[in-house]
Amino acid sequence: MSESKQVRPGDVVLVSNHRLAVVRYIGPVNFAQGNWIGVELKGHRDEKYGCDGSFGDKRYFQTKHEKAGLFVRNVIRSISAEELLQKVAELNEKLLLCTCGVAD
């Protein structure tokens, strides 16, 4: 996704390796030129490049877990609230179908 397709803090995005993340920071950083996007991975950690939202002594954003933060130049795409809700509804329906026959 080019920078002309703006993402904002709080947006849900897809980043490399098909990982879901929430945008937590957009702006300049002290370790590289230009603007970067700080994201918090959801359901994943990046053991090699992950961080807690800081670099050196500078905190850019906060993550819930260590190594769940990444700084990226761009995202693959944004995921709309409608798309997220549709997927949750589909998964919920499948879960209900799986558990309806289970005896208490």
JSON list of N, CA, C and O in Angstrom, two decimals, residues 51-101:
[
{"chain": "A", "resi": 51, "resn": "CYS", "atom": "N", "xyz": [9.52, -5.75, 18.64]},
{"chain": "A", "resi": 51, "resn": "CYS", "atom": "CA", "xyz": [9.91, -4.86, 19.74]},
{"chain": "A", "resi": 51, "resn": "CYS", "atom": "C", "xyz": [8.68, -4.57, 20.58]},
{"chain": "A", "resi": 51, "resn": "CYS", "atom": "O", "xyz": [7.60, -5.07, 20.33]},
{"chain": "A", "resi": 52, "resn": "ASP", "atom": "N", "xyz": [8.85, -3.75, 21.59]},
{"chain": "A", "resi": 52, "resn": "ASP", "atom": "CA", "xyz": [7.73, -3.36, 22.44]},
{"chain": "A", "resi": 52, "resn": "ASP", "atom": "C", "xyz": [7.20, -1.97, 22.11]},
{"chain": "A", "resi": 52, "resn": "ASP", "atom": "O", "xyz": [6.52, -1.35, 22.89]},
{"chain": "A", "resi": 53, "resn": "GLY", "atom": "N", "xyz": [7.55, -1.49, 20.92]},
{"chain": "A", "resi": 53, "resn": "GLY", "atom": "CA", "xyz": [7.12, -0.15, 20.50]},
{"chain": "A", "resi": 53, "resn": "GLY", "atom": "C", "xyz": [8.18, 0.91, 20.71]},
{"chain": "A", "resi": 53, "resn": "GLY", "atom": "O", "xyz": [7.96, 2.08, 20.44]},
{"chain": "A", "resi": 54, "resn": "SER", "atom": "N", "xyz": [9.33, 0.49, 21.20]},
{"chain": "A", "resi": 54, "resn": "SER", "atom": "CA", "xyz": [10.42, 1.44, 21.41]},
{"chain": "A", "resi": 54, "resn": "SER", "atom": "C", "xyz": [11.64, 1.02, 20.59]},
{"chain": "A", "resi": 54, "resn": "SER", "atom": "O", "xyz": [11.75, -0.12, 20.14]},
{"chain": "A", "resi": 55, "resn": "PHE", "atom": "N", "xyz": [12.52, 1.99, 20.40]},
{"chain": "A", "resi": 55, "resn": "PHE", "atom": "CA", "xyz": [13.79, 1.72, 19.75]},
{"chain": "A", "resi": 55, "resn": "PHE", "atom": "C", "xyz": [14.84, 2.51, 20.51]},
{"chain": "A", "resi": 55, "resn": "PHE", "atom": "O", "xyz": [14.74, 3.73, 20.60]},
{"chain": "A", "resi": 56, "resn": "GLY", "atom": "N", "xyz": [15.80, 1.81, 21.08]},
{"chain": "A", "resi": 56, "resn": "GLY", "atom": "CA", "xyz": [16.77, 2.48, 21.95]},
{"chain": "A", "resi": 56, "resn": "GLY", "atom": "C", "xyz": [16.04, 3.04, 23.16]},
{"chain": "A", "resi": 56, "resn": "GLY", "atom": "O", "xyz": [15.25, 2.35, 23.79]},
{"chain": "A", "resi": 57, "resn": "ASP", "atom": "N", "xyz": [16.28, 4.32, 23.45]},
{"chain": "A", "resi": 57, "resn": "ASP", "atom": "CA", "xyz": [15.63, 4.97, 24.59]},
{"chain": "A", "resi": 57, "resn": "ASP", "atom": "C", "xyz": [14.32, 5.66, 24.23]},
{"chain": "A", "resi": 57, "resn": "ASP", "atom": "O", "xyz": [13.69, 6.26, 25.09]},
{"chain": "A", "resi": 58, "resn": "LYS", "atom": "N", "xyz": [13.92, 5.59, 22.98]},
{"chain": "A", "resi": 58, "resn": "LYS", "atom": "CA", "xyz": [12.73, 6.32, 22.51]},
{"chain": "A", "resi": 58, "resn": "LYS", "atom": "C", "xyz": [11.53, 5.38, 22.36]},
{"chain": "A", "resi": 58, "resn": "LYS", "atom": "O", "xyz": [11.61, 4.38, 21.67]},
{"chain": "A", "resi": 59, "resn": "ARG", "atom": "N", "xyz": [10.44, 5.72, 23.05]},
{"chain": "A", "resi": 59, "resn": "ARG", "atom": "CA", "xyz": [9.19, 4.95, 22.92]},
{"chain": "A", "resi": 59, "resn": "ARG", "atom": "C", "xyz": [8.30, 5.65, 21.91]},
{"chain": "A", "resi": 59, "resn": "ARG", "atom": "O", "xyz": [8.02, 6.82, 22.02]},
{"chain": "A", "resi": 60, "resn": "TYR", "atom": "N", "xyz": [7.83, 4.88, 20.92]},
{"chain": "A", "resi": 60, "resn": "TYR", "atom": "CA", "xyz": [6.94, 5.40, 19.89]},
{"chain": "A", "resi": 60, "resn": "TYR", "atom": "C", "xyz": [5.50, 4.96, 20.13]},
{"chain": "A", "resi": 60, "resn": "TYR", "atom": "O", "xyz": [4.56, 5.68, 19.81]},
{"chain": "A", "resi": 61, "resn": "PHE", "atom": "N", "xyz": [5.32, 3.76, 20.66]},
{"chain": "A", "resi": 61, "resn": "PHE", "atom": "CA", "xyz": [3.99, 3.24, 20.98]},
{"chain": "A", "resi": 61, "resn": "PHE", "atom": "C", "xyz": [4.16, 2.11, 21.98]},
{"chain": "A", "resi": 61, "resn": "PHE", "atom": "O", "xyz": [5.27, 1.65, 22.24]},
{"chain": "A", "resi": 62, "resn": "GLN", "atom": "N", "xyz": [3.05, 1.67, 22.54]},
{"chain": "A", "resi": 62, "resn": "GLN", "atom": "CA", "xyz": [3.04, 0.62, 23.56]},
{"chain": "A", "resi": 62, "resn": "GLN", "atom": "C", "xyz": [2.43, -0.65, 22.98]},
{"chain": "A", "resi": 62, "resn": "GLN", "atom": "O", "xyz": [1.46, -0.59, 22.24]},
{"chain": "A", "resi": 63, "resn": "THR", "atom": "N", "xyz": [3.02, -1.81, 23.30]},
{"chain": "A", "resi": 63, "resn": "THR", "atom": "CA", "xyz": [2.43, -3.09, 22.91]},
{"chain": "A", "resi": 63, "resn": "THR", "atom": "C", "xyz": [2.05, -3.86, 24.16]},
{"chain": "A", "resi": 63, "resn": "THR", "atom": "O", "xyz": [2.60, -3.63, 25.24]},
{"chain": "A", "resi": 64, "resn": "LYS", "atom": "N", "xyz": [1.14, -4.79, 24.00]},
{"chain": "A", "resi": 64, "resn": "LYS", "atom": "CA", "xyz": [0.72, -5.62, 25.12]},
{"chain": "A", "resi": 64, "resn": "LYS", "atom": "C", "xyz": [1.79, -6.65, 25.47]},
{"chain": "A", "resi": 64, "resn": "LYS", "atom": "O", "xyz": [1.99, -7.00, 26.62]},
{"chain": "A", "resi": 65, "resn": "HIS", "atom": "N", "xyz": [2.46, -7.17, 24.43]},
{"chain": "A", "resi": 65, "resn": "HIS", "atom": "CA", "xyz": [3.48, -8.20, 24.62]},
{"chain": "A", "resi": 65, "resn": "HIS", "atom": "C", "xyz": [4.80, -7.77, 24.01]},
{"chain": "A", "resi": 65, "resn": "HIS", "atom": "O", "xyz": [4.81, -7.07, 22.99]},
{"chain": "A", "resi": 66, "resn": "GLU", "atom": "N", "xyz": [5.90, -8.20, 24.63]},
{"chain": "A", "resi": 66, "resn": "GLU", "atom": "CA", "xyz": [7.21, -7.95, 24.02]},
{"chain": "A", "resi": 66, "resn": "GLU", "atom": "C", "xyz": [7.27, -8.63, 22.67]},
{"chain": "A", "resi": 66, "resn": "GLU", "atom": "O", "xyz": [6.66, -9.68, 22.46]},
{"chain": "A", "resi": 67, "resn": "LYS", "atom": "N", "xyz": [7.98, -8.03, 21.74]},
{"chain": "A", "resi": 67, "resn": "LYS", "atom": "CA", "xyz": [8.19, -8.57, 20.40]},
{"chain": "A", "resi": 67, "resn": "LYS", "atom": "C", "xyz": [6.93, -8.60, 19.55]},
{"chain": "A", "resi": 67, "resn": "LYS", "atom": "O", "xyz": [6.87, -9.25, 18.53]},
{"chain": "A", "resi": 68, "resn": "ALA", "atom": "N", "xyz": [5.87, -7.89, 19.99]},
{"chain": "A", "resi": 68, "resn": "ALA", "atom": "CA", "xyz": [4.64, -7.81, 19.20]},
{"chain": "A", "resi": 68, "resn": "ALA", "atom": "C", "xyz": [4.62, -6.54, 18.34]},
{"chain": "A", "resi": 68, "resn": "ALA", "atom": "O", "xyz": [3.72, -6.37, 17.53]},
{"chain": "A", "resi": 69, "resn": "GLY", "atom": "N", "xyz": [5.60, -5.67, 18.50]},
{"chain": "A", "resi": 69, "resn": "GLY", "atom": "CA", "xyz": [5.64, -4.43, 17.72]},
{"chain": "A", "resi": 69, "resn": "GLY", "atom": "C", "xyz": [6.61, -4.53, 16.57]},
{"chain": "A", "resi": 69, "resn": "GLY", "atom": "O", "xyz": [7.63, -5.22, 16.65]},
{"chain": "A", "resi": 70, "resn": "LEU", "atom": "N", "xyz": [6.26, -3.86, 15.48]},
{"chain": "A", "resi": 70, "resn": "LEU", "atom": "CA", "xyz": [7.14, -3.78, 14.31]},
{"chain": "A", "resi": 70, "resn": "LEU", "atom": "C", "xyz": [7.07, -2.38, 13.73]},
{"chain": "A", "resi": 70, "resn": "LEU", "atom": "O", "xyz": [6.04, -1.72, 13.82]},
{"chain": "A", "resi": 71, "resn": "PHE", "atom": "N", "xyz": [8.14, -1.97, 13.11]},
{"chain": "A", "resi": 71, "resn": "PHE", "atom": "CA", "xyz": [8.15, -0.75, 12.31]},
{"chain": "A", "resi": 71, "resn": "PHE", "atom": "C", "xyz": [8.23, -1.19, 10.86]},
{"chain": "A", "resi": 71, "resn": "PHE", "atom": "O", "xyz": [9.11, -1.96, 10.48]},
{"chain": "A", "resi": 72, "resn": "VAL", "atom": "N", "xyz": [7.27, -0.73, 10.04]},
{"chain": "A", "resi": 72, "resn": "VAL", "atom": "CA", "xyz": [7.22, -1.10, 8.64]},
{"chain": "A", "resi": 72, "resn": "VAL", "atom": "C", "xyz": [7.12, 0.16, 7.78]},
{"chain": "A", "resi": 72, "resn": "VAL", "atom": "O", "xyz": [6.68, 1.20, 8.25]},
{"chain": "A", "resi": 73, "resn": "ARG", "atom": "N", "xyz": [7.54, 0.06, 6.54]},
{"chain": "A", "resi": 73, "resn": "ARG", "atom": "CA", "xyz": [7.44, 1.18, 5.61]},
{"chain": "A", "resi": 73, "resn": "ARG", "atom": "C", "xyz": [6.05, 1.27, 4.99]},
{"chain": "A", "resi": 73, "resn": "ARG", "atom": "O", "xyz": [5.58, 2.34, 4.65]},
{"chain": "A", "resi": 74, "resn": "ASN", "atom": "N", "xyz": [5.42, 0.10, 4.81]},
{"chain": "A", "resi": 74, "resn": "ASN", "atom": "CA", "xyz": [4.09, 0.09, 4.22]},
{"chain": "A", "resi": 74, "resn": "ASN", "atom": "C", "xyz": [3.35, -1.16, 4.69]},
{"chain": "A", "resi": 74, "resn": "ASN", "atom": "O", "xyz": [3.94, -2.04, 5.30]},
{"chain": "A", "resi": 75, "resn": "VAL", "atom": "N", "xyz": [2.08, -1.19, 4.38]},
{"chain": "A", "resi": 75, "resn": "VAL", "atom": "CA", "xyz": [1.24, -2.34, 4.72]},
{"chain": "A", "resi": 75, "resn": "VAL", "atom": "C", "xyz": [0.71, -2.94, 3.42]},
{"chain": "A", "resi": 75, "resn": "VAL", "atom": "O", "xyz": [0.67, -2.27, 2.39]},
{"chain": "A", "resi": 76, "resn": "ILE", "atom": "N", "xyz": [0.33, -4.19, 3.49]},
{"chain": "A", "resi": 76, "resn": "ILE", "atom": "CA", "xyz": [-0.23, -4.84, 2.30]},
{"chain": "A", "resi": 76, "resn": "ILE", "atom": "C", "xyz": [-1.60, -4.26, 2.00]},
{"chain": "A", "resi": 76, "resn": "ILE", "atom": "O", "xyz": [-1.90, -3.88, 0.87]},
{"chain": "A", "resi": 77, "resn": "ARG", "atom": "N", "xyz": [-2.44, -4.17, 3.04]},
{"chain": "A", "resi": 77, "resn": "ARG", "atom": "CA", "xyz": [-3.75, -3.55, 2.86]},
{"chain": "A", "resi": 77, "resn": "ARG", "atom": "C", "xyz": [-4.39, -3.28, 4.21]},
{"chain": "A", "resi": 77, "resn": "ARG", "atom": "O", "xyz": [-4.04, -3.90, 5.22]},
{"chain": "A", "resi": 78, "resn": "SER", "atom": "N", "xyz": [-5.37, -2.37, 4.20]},
{"chain": "A", "resi": 78, "resn": "SER", "atom": "CA", "xyz": [-6.20, -2.13, 5.38]},
{"chain": "A", "resi": 78, "resn": "SER", "atom": "C", "xyz": [-7.36, -3.10, 5.36]},
{"chain": "A", "resi": 78, "resn": "SER", "atom": "O", "xyz": [-7.81, -3.53, 4.30]},
{"chain": "A", "resi": 79, "resn": "ILE", "atom": "N", "xyz": [-7.85, -3.43, 6.54]},
{"chain": "A", "resi": 79, "resn": "ILE", "atom": "CA", "xyz": [-8.99, -4.32, 6.66]},
{"chain": "A", "resi": 79, "resn": "ILE", "atom": "C", "xyz": [-10.12, -3.53, 7.31]},
{"chain": "A", "resi": 79, "resn": "ILE", "atom": "O", "xyz": [-9.97, -3.02, 8.42]},
{"chain": "A", "resi": 80, "resn": "SER", "atom": "N", "xyz": [-11.23, -3.44, 6.60]},
{"chain": "A", "resi": 80, "resn": "SER", "atom": "CA", "xyz": [-12.36, -2.62, 7.07]},
{"chain": "A", "resi": 80, "resn": "SER", "atom": "C", "xyz": [-13.07, -3.28, 8.24]},
{"chain": "A", "resi": 80, "resn": "SER", "atom": "O", "xyz": [-13.01, -4.50, 8.44]},
{"chain": "A", "resi": 81, "resn": "ALA", "atom": "N", "xyz": [-13.78, -2.46, 9.00]},
{"chain": "A", "resi": 81, "resn": "ALA", "atom": "CA", "xyz": [-14.58, -2.97, 10.11]},
{"chain": "A", "resi": 81, "resn": "ALA", "atom": "C", "xyz": [-15.62, -3.95, 9.60]},
{"chain": "A", "resi": 81, "resn": "ALA", "atom": "O", "xyz": [-15.88, -4.99, 10.23]},
{"chain": "A", "resi": 82, "resn": "GLU", "atom": "N", "xyz": [-16.21, -3.67, 8.45]},
{"chain": "A", "resi": 82, "resn": "GLU", "atom": "CA", "xyz": [-17.22, -4.55, 7.88]},
{"chain": "A", "resi": 82, "resn": "GLU", "atom": "C", "xyz": [-16.63, -5.93, 7.56]},
{"chain": "A", "resi": 82, "resn": "GLU", "atom": "O", "xyz": [-17.22, -6.97, 7.85]},
{"chain": "A", "resi": 83, "resn": "GLU", "atom": "N", "xyz": [-15.43, -5.94, 6.99]},
{"chain": "A", "resi": 83, "resn": "GLU", "atom": "CA", "xyz": [-14.77, -7.20, 6.66]},
{"chain": "A", "resi": 83, "resn": "GLU", "atom": "C", "xyz": [-14.45, -8.00, 7.94]},
{"chain": "A", "resi": 83, "resn": "GLU", "atom": "O", "xyz": [-14.63, -9.22, 7.98]},
{"chain": "A", "resi": 84, "resn": "LEU", "atom": "N", "xyz": [-13.99, -7.30, 8.96]},
{"chain": "A", "resi": 84, "resn": "LEU", "atom": "CA", "xyz": [-13.69, -7.97, 10.24]},
{"chain": "A", "resi": 84, "resn": "LEU", "atom": "C", "xyz": [-14.95, -8.57, 10.85]},
{"chain": "A", "resi": 84, "resn": "LEU", "atom": "O", "xyz": [-14.95, -9.72, 11.30]},
{"chain": "A", "resi": 85, "resn": "LEU", "atom": "N", "xyz": [-16.03, -7.79, 10.87]},
{"chain": "A", "resi": 85, "resn": "LEU", "atom": "CA", "xyz": [-17.28, -8.29, 11.45]},
{"chain": "A", "resi": 85, "resn": "LEU", "atom": "C", "xyz": [-17.83, -9.47, 10.67]},
{"chain": "A", "resi": 85, "resn": "LEU", "atom": "O", "xyz": [-18.36, -10.42, 11.26]},
{"chain": "A", "resi": 86, "resn": "GLN", "atom": "N", "xyz": [-17.71, -9.44, 9.35]},
{"chain": "A", "resi": 86, "resn": "GLN", "atom": "CA", "xyz": [-18.17, -10.56, 8.54]},
{"chain": "A", "resi": 86, "resn": "GLN", "atom": "C", "xyz": [-17.40, -11.82, 8.89]},
{"chain": "A", "resi": 86, "resn": "GLN", "atom": "O", "xyz": [-17.98, -12.91, 9.04]},
{"chain": "A", "resi": 87, "resn": "LYS", "atom": "N", "xyz": [-16.09, -11.72, 9.04]},
{"chain": "A", "resi": 87, "resn": "LYS", "atom": "CA", "xyz": [-15.28, -12.89, 9.38]},
{"chain": "A", "resi": 87, "resn": "LYS", "atom": "C", "xyz": [-15.61, -13.40, 10.79]},
{"chain": "A", "resi": 87, "resn": "LYS", "atom": "O", "xyz": [-15.71, -14.61, 11.00]},
{"chain": "A", "resi": 88, "resn": "VAL", "atom": "N", "xyz": [-15.83, -12.49, 11.74]},
{"chain": "A", "resi": 88, "resn": "VAL", "atom": "CA", "xyz": [-16.20, -12.90, 13.09]},
{"chain": "A", "resi": 88, "resn": "VAL", "atom": "C", "xyz": [-17.54, -13.63, 13.06]},
{"chain": "A", "resi": 88, "resn": "VAL", "atom": "O", "xyz": [-17.71, -14.67, 13.70]},
{"chain": "A", "resi": 89, "resn": "ALA", "atom": "N", "xyz": [-18.50, -13.11, 12.30]},
{"chain": "A", "resi": 89, "resn": "ALA", "atom": "CA", "xyz": [-19.81, -13.75, 12.20]},
{"chain": "A", "resi": 89, "resn": "ALA", "atom": "C", "xyz": [-19.68, -15.14, 11.60]},
{"chain": "A", "resi": 89, "resn": "ALA", "atom": "O", "xyz": [-20.32, -16.10, 12.07]},
{"chain": "A", "resi": 90, "resn": "GLU", "atom": "N", "xyz": [-18.87, -15.29, 10.56]},
{"chain": "A", "resi": 90, "resn": "GLU", "atom": "CA", "xyz": [-18.66, -16.61, 9.93]},
{"chain": "A", "resi": 90, "resn": "GLU", "atom": "C", "xyz": [-18.04, -17.59, 10.92]},
{"chain": "A", "resi": 90, "resn": "GLU", "atom": "O", "xyz": [-18.46, -18.74, 11.02]},
{"chain": "A", "resi": 91, "resn": "LEU", "atom": "N", "xyz": [-17.02, -17.14, 11.63]},
{"chain": "A", "resi": 91, "resn": "LEU", "atom": "CA", "xyz": [-16.37, -18.02, 12.60]},
{"chain": "A", "resi": 91, "resn": "LEU", "atom": "C", "xyz": [-17.30, -18.38, 13.75]},
{"chain": "A", "resi": 91, "resn": "LEU", "atom": "O", "xyz": [-17.30, -19.52, 14.23]},
{"chain": "A", "resi": 92, "resn": "ASN", "atom": "N", "xyz": [-18.10, -17.42, 14.19]},
{"chain": "A", "resi": 92, "resn": "ASN", "atom": "CA", "xyz": [-19.06, -17.68, 15.25]},
{"chain": "A", "resi": 92, "resn": "ASN", "atom": "C", "xyz": [-20.09, -18.72, 14.81]},
{"chain": "A", "resi": 92, "resn": "ASN", "atom": "O", "xyz": [-20.43, -19.63, 15.57]},
{"chain": "A", "resi": 93, "resn": "GLU", "atom": "N", "xyz": [-20.56, -18.59, 13.58]},
{"chain": "A", "resi": 93, "resn": "GLU", "atom": "CA", "xyz": [-21.52, -19.56, 13.06]},
{"chain": "A", "resi": 93, "resn": "GLU", "atom": "C", "xyz": [-20.91, -20.96, 13.01]},
{"chain": "A", "resi": 93, "resn": "GLU", "atom": "O", "xyz": [-21.54, -21.95, 13.40]},
{"chain": "A", "resi": 94, "resn": "LYS", "atom": "N", "xyz": [-19.67, -21.06, 12.56]},
{"chain": "A", "resi": 94, "resn": "LYS", "atom": "CA", "xyz": [-19.00, -22.36, 12.51]},
{"chain": "A", "resi": 94, "resn": "LYS", "atom": "C", "xyz": [-18.82, -22.93, 13.91]},
{"chain": "A", "resi": 94, "resn": "LYS", "atom": "O", "xyz": [-18.99, -24.12, 14.13]},
{"chain": "A", "resi": 95, "resn": "LEU", "atom": "N", "xyz": [-18.46, -22.08, 14.87]},
{"chain": "A", "resi": 95, "resn": "LEU", "atom": "CA", "xyz": [-18.29, -22.52, 16.25]},
{"chain": "A", "resi": 95, "resn": "LEU", "atom": "C", "xyz": [-19.61, -23.05, 16.81]},
{"chain": "A", "resi": 95, "resn": "LEU", "atom": "O", "xyz": [-19.65, -24.09, 17.45]},
{"chain": "A", "resi": 96, "resn": "LEU", "atom": "N", "xyz": [-20.70, -22.32, 16.55]},
{"chain": "A", "resi": 96, "resn": "LEU", "atom": "CA", "xyz": [-22.00, -22.76, 17.03]},
{"chain": "A", "resi": 96, "resn": "LEU", "atom": "C", "xyz": [-22.41, -24.09, 16.40]},
{"chain": "A", "resi": 96, "resn": "LEU", "atom": "O", "xyz": [-22.97, -24.95, 17.08]},
{"chain": "A", "resi": 97, "resn": "LEU", "atom": "N", "xyz": [-22.11, -24.28, 15.13]},
{"chain": "A", "resi": 97, "resn": "LEU", "atom": "CA", "xyz": [-22.42, -25.54, 14.46]},
{"chain": "A", "resi": 97, "resn": "LEU", "atom": "C", "xyz": [-21.62, -26.69, 15.06]},
{"chain": "A", "resi": 97, "resn": "LEU", "atom": "O", "xyz": [-22.13, -27.79, 15.20]},
{"chain": "A", "resi": 98, "resn": "CYS", "atom": "N", "xyz": [-20.39, -26.40, 15.46]},
{"chain": "A", "resi": 98, "resn": "CYS", "atom": "CA", "xyz": [-19.53, -27.44, 16.04]},
{"chain": "A", "resi": 98, "resn": "CYS", "atom": "C", "xyz": [-19.95, -27.82, 17.46]},
{"chain": "A", "resi": 98, "resn": "CYS", "atom": "O", "xyz": [-19.77, -28.94, 17.87]},
{"chain": "A", "resi": 99, "resn": "THR", "atom": "N", "xyz": [-20.48, -26.86, 18.21]},
{"chain": "A", "resi": 99, "resn": "THR", "atom": "CA", "xyz": [-20.76, -27.10, 19.62]},
{"chain": "A", "resi": 99, "resn": "THR", "atom": "C", "xyz": [-22.21, -27.44, 19.90]},
{"chain": "A", "resi": 99, "resn": "THR", "atom": "O", "xyz": [-22.55, -27.82, 21.01]},
{"chain": "A", "resi": 100, "resn": "CYS", "atom": "N", "xyz": [-23.09, -27.31, 18.90]},
{"chain": "A", "resi": 100, "resn": "CYS", "atom": "CA", "xyz": [-24.52, -27.58, 19.16]},
{"chain": "A", "resi": 100, "resn": "CYS", "atom": "C", "xyz": [-24.78, -29.03, 19.54]},
{"chain": "A", "resi": 100, "resn": "CYS", "atom": "O", "xyz": [-25.67, -29.31, 20.32]},
{"chain": "A", "resi": 101, "resn": "GLY", "atom": "N", "xyz": [-24.01, -29.94, 19.00]},
{"chain": "A", "resi": 101, "resn": "GLY", "atom": "CA", "xyz": [-24.23, -31.36, 19.28]},
{"chain": "A", "resi": 101, "resn": "GLY", "atom": "C", "xyz": [-23.50, -31.86, 20.52]},
{"chain": "A", "resi": 101, "resn": "GLY", "atom": "O", "xyz": [-23.61, -33.02, 20.88]}
]
